[in-house]
GROMACS .gro file of C-alpha atoms in nm:
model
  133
    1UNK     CA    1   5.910   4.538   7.377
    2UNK     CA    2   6.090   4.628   7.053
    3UNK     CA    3   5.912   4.624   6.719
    4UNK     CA    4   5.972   4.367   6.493
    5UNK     CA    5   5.789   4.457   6.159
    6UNK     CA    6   5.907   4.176   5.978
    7UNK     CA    7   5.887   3.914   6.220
    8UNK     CA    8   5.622   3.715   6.089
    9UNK     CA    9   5.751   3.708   5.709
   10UNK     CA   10   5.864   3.382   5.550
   11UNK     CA   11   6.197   3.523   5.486
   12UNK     CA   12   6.253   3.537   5.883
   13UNK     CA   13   6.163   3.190   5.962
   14UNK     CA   14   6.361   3.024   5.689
   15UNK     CA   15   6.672   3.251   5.739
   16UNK     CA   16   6.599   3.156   6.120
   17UNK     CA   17   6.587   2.766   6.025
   18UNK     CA   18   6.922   2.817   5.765
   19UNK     CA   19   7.109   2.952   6.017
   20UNK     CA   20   7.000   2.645   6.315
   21UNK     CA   21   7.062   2.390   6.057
   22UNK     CA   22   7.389   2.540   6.022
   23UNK     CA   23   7.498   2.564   6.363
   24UNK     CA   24   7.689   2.266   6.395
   25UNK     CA   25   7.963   2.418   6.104
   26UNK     CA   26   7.886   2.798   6.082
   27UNK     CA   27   7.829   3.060   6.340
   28UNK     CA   28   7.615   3.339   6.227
   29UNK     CA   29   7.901   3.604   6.251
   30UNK     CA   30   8.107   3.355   5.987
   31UNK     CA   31   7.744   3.365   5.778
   32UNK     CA   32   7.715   3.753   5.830
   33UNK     CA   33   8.084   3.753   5.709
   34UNK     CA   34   8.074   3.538   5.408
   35UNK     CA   35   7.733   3.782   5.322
   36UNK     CA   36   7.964   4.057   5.347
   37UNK     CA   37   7.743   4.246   5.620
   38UNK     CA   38   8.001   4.483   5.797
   39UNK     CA   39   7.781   4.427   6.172
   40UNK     CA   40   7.796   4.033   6.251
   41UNK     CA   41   7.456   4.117   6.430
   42UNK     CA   42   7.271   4.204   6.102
   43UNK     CA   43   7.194   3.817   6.022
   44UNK     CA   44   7.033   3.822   6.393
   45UNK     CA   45   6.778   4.121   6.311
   46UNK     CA   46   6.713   3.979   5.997
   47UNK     CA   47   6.653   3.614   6.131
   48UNK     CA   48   6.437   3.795   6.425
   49UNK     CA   49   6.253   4.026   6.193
   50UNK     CA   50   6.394   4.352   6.335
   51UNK     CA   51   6.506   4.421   5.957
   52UNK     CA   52   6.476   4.336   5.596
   53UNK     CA   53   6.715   4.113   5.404
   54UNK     CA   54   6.845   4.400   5.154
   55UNK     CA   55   6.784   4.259   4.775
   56UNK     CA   56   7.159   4.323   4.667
   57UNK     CA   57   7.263   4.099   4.972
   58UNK     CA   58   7.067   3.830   4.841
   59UNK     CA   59   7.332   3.653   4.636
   60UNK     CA   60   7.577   3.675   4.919
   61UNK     CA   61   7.346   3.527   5.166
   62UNK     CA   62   7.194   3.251   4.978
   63UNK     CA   63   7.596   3.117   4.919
   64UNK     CA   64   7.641   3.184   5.280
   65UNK     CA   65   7.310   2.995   5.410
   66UNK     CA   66   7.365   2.730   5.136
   67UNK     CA   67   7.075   2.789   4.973
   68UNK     CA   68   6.894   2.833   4.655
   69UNK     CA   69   6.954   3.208   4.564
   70UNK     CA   70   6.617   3.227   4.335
   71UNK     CA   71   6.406   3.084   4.629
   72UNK     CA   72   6.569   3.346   4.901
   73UNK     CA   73   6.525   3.631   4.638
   74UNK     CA   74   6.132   3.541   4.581
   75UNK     CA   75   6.134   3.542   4.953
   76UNK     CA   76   6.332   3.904   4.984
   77UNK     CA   77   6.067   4.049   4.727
   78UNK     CA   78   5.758   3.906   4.909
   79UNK     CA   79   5.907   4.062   5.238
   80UNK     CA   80   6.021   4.417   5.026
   81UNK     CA   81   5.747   4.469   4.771
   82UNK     CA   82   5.478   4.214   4.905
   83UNK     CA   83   5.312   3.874   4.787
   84UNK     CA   84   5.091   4.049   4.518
   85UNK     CA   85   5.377   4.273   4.339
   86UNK     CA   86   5.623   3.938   4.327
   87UNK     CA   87   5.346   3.727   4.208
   88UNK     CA   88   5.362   4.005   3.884
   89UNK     CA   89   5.753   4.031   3.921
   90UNK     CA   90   5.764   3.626   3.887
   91UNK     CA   91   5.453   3.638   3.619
   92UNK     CA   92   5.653   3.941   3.402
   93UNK     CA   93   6.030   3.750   3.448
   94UNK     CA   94   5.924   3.386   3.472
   95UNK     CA   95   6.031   3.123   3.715
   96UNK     CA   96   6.380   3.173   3.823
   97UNK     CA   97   6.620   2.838   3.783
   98UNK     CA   98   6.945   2.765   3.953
   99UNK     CA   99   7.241   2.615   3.788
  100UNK     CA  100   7.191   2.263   3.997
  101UNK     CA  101   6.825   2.230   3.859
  102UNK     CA  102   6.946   2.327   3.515
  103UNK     CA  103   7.160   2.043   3.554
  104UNK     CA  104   6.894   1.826   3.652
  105UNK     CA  105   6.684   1.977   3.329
  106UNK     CA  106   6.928   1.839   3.133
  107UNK     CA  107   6.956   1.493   3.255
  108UNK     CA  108   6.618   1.492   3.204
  109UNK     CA  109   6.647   1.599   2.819
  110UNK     CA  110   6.934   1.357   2.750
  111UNK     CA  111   6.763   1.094   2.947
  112UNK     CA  112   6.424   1.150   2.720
  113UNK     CA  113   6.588   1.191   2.441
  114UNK     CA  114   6.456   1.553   2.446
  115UNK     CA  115   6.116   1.462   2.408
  116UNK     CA  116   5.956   1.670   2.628
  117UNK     CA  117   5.810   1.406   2.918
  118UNK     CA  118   5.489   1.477   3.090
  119UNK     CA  119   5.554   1.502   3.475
  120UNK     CA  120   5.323   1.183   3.565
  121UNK     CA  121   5.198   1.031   3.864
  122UNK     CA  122   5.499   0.767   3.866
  123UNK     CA  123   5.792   1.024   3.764
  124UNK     CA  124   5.693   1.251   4.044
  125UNK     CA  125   5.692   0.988   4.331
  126UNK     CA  126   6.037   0.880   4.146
  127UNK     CA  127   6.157   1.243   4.206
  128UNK     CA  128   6.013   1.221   4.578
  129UNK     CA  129   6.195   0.927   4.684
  130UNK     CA  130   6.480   1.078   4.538
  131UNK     CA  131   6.453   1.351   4.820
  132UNK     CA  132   6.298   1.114   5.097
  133UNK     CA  133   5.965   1.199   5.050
   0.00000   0.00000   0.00000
């Protein structure tokens, strides 16, 4: 049986469930390609846990799972420096935002009239049903 240190990470599950949702457009040697891994089977030890998701192949990946890139990196540092360190990482740098939710930041601004709106009961089962939830 081979050893799969990072089998159980969350980085290995949701790089697992990326790559299924995928399947019906993108193989995972087209993902390993658009990540720019040279071996097409690199996206298979990573999915399987056989090996780490290497930080400066986050960007790459995240475009090639469709995916946020802050929410794959947080995931890469819990499975490189562990939960603890990242929590300080995340505390030191502050939550990272994409360019979609700084879009929806601003919508949210204009649409307030920037008045800063408290996230209420109502607004966030608005923002639920957006999303099916």
């Amino acid at each position: 049986m081979s050893v799969k240190p990072h089998q159980e990470t969350e980085l290995a599950k949701y790089v697992a469930k990326r790559v299924l949702a995928l399947k019906p457009r993108k193989s995972q040697i087209e993902i390993a390609a658009a990540a720019g891994f040279v071996h097409p089977n690199m996206v298979s030890m990573i999915k399987s846990g056989a090996s780490k998701l290497p930080l400066d192949r986050v960007p790459s990946m995240a475009a090639a799972l469709e995916c946020d890139p802050a929410y794959l990196m947080r995931l890469a540092l819990e499975q490189s420096i562990g939960k603890t360190a990242t929590a300080a990482v995340l505390e030191a740098f502050g939550t990272p935002v994409t360019q979609n939710e700084l879009g929806w930041l601003e919508e949210i601004r204009e649409a307030s009239d920037n008045t800063d709106p408290r996230l209420t009961r109502r607004a966030r089962t608005a923002i639920q049903g957006i999303f099916g939830k």
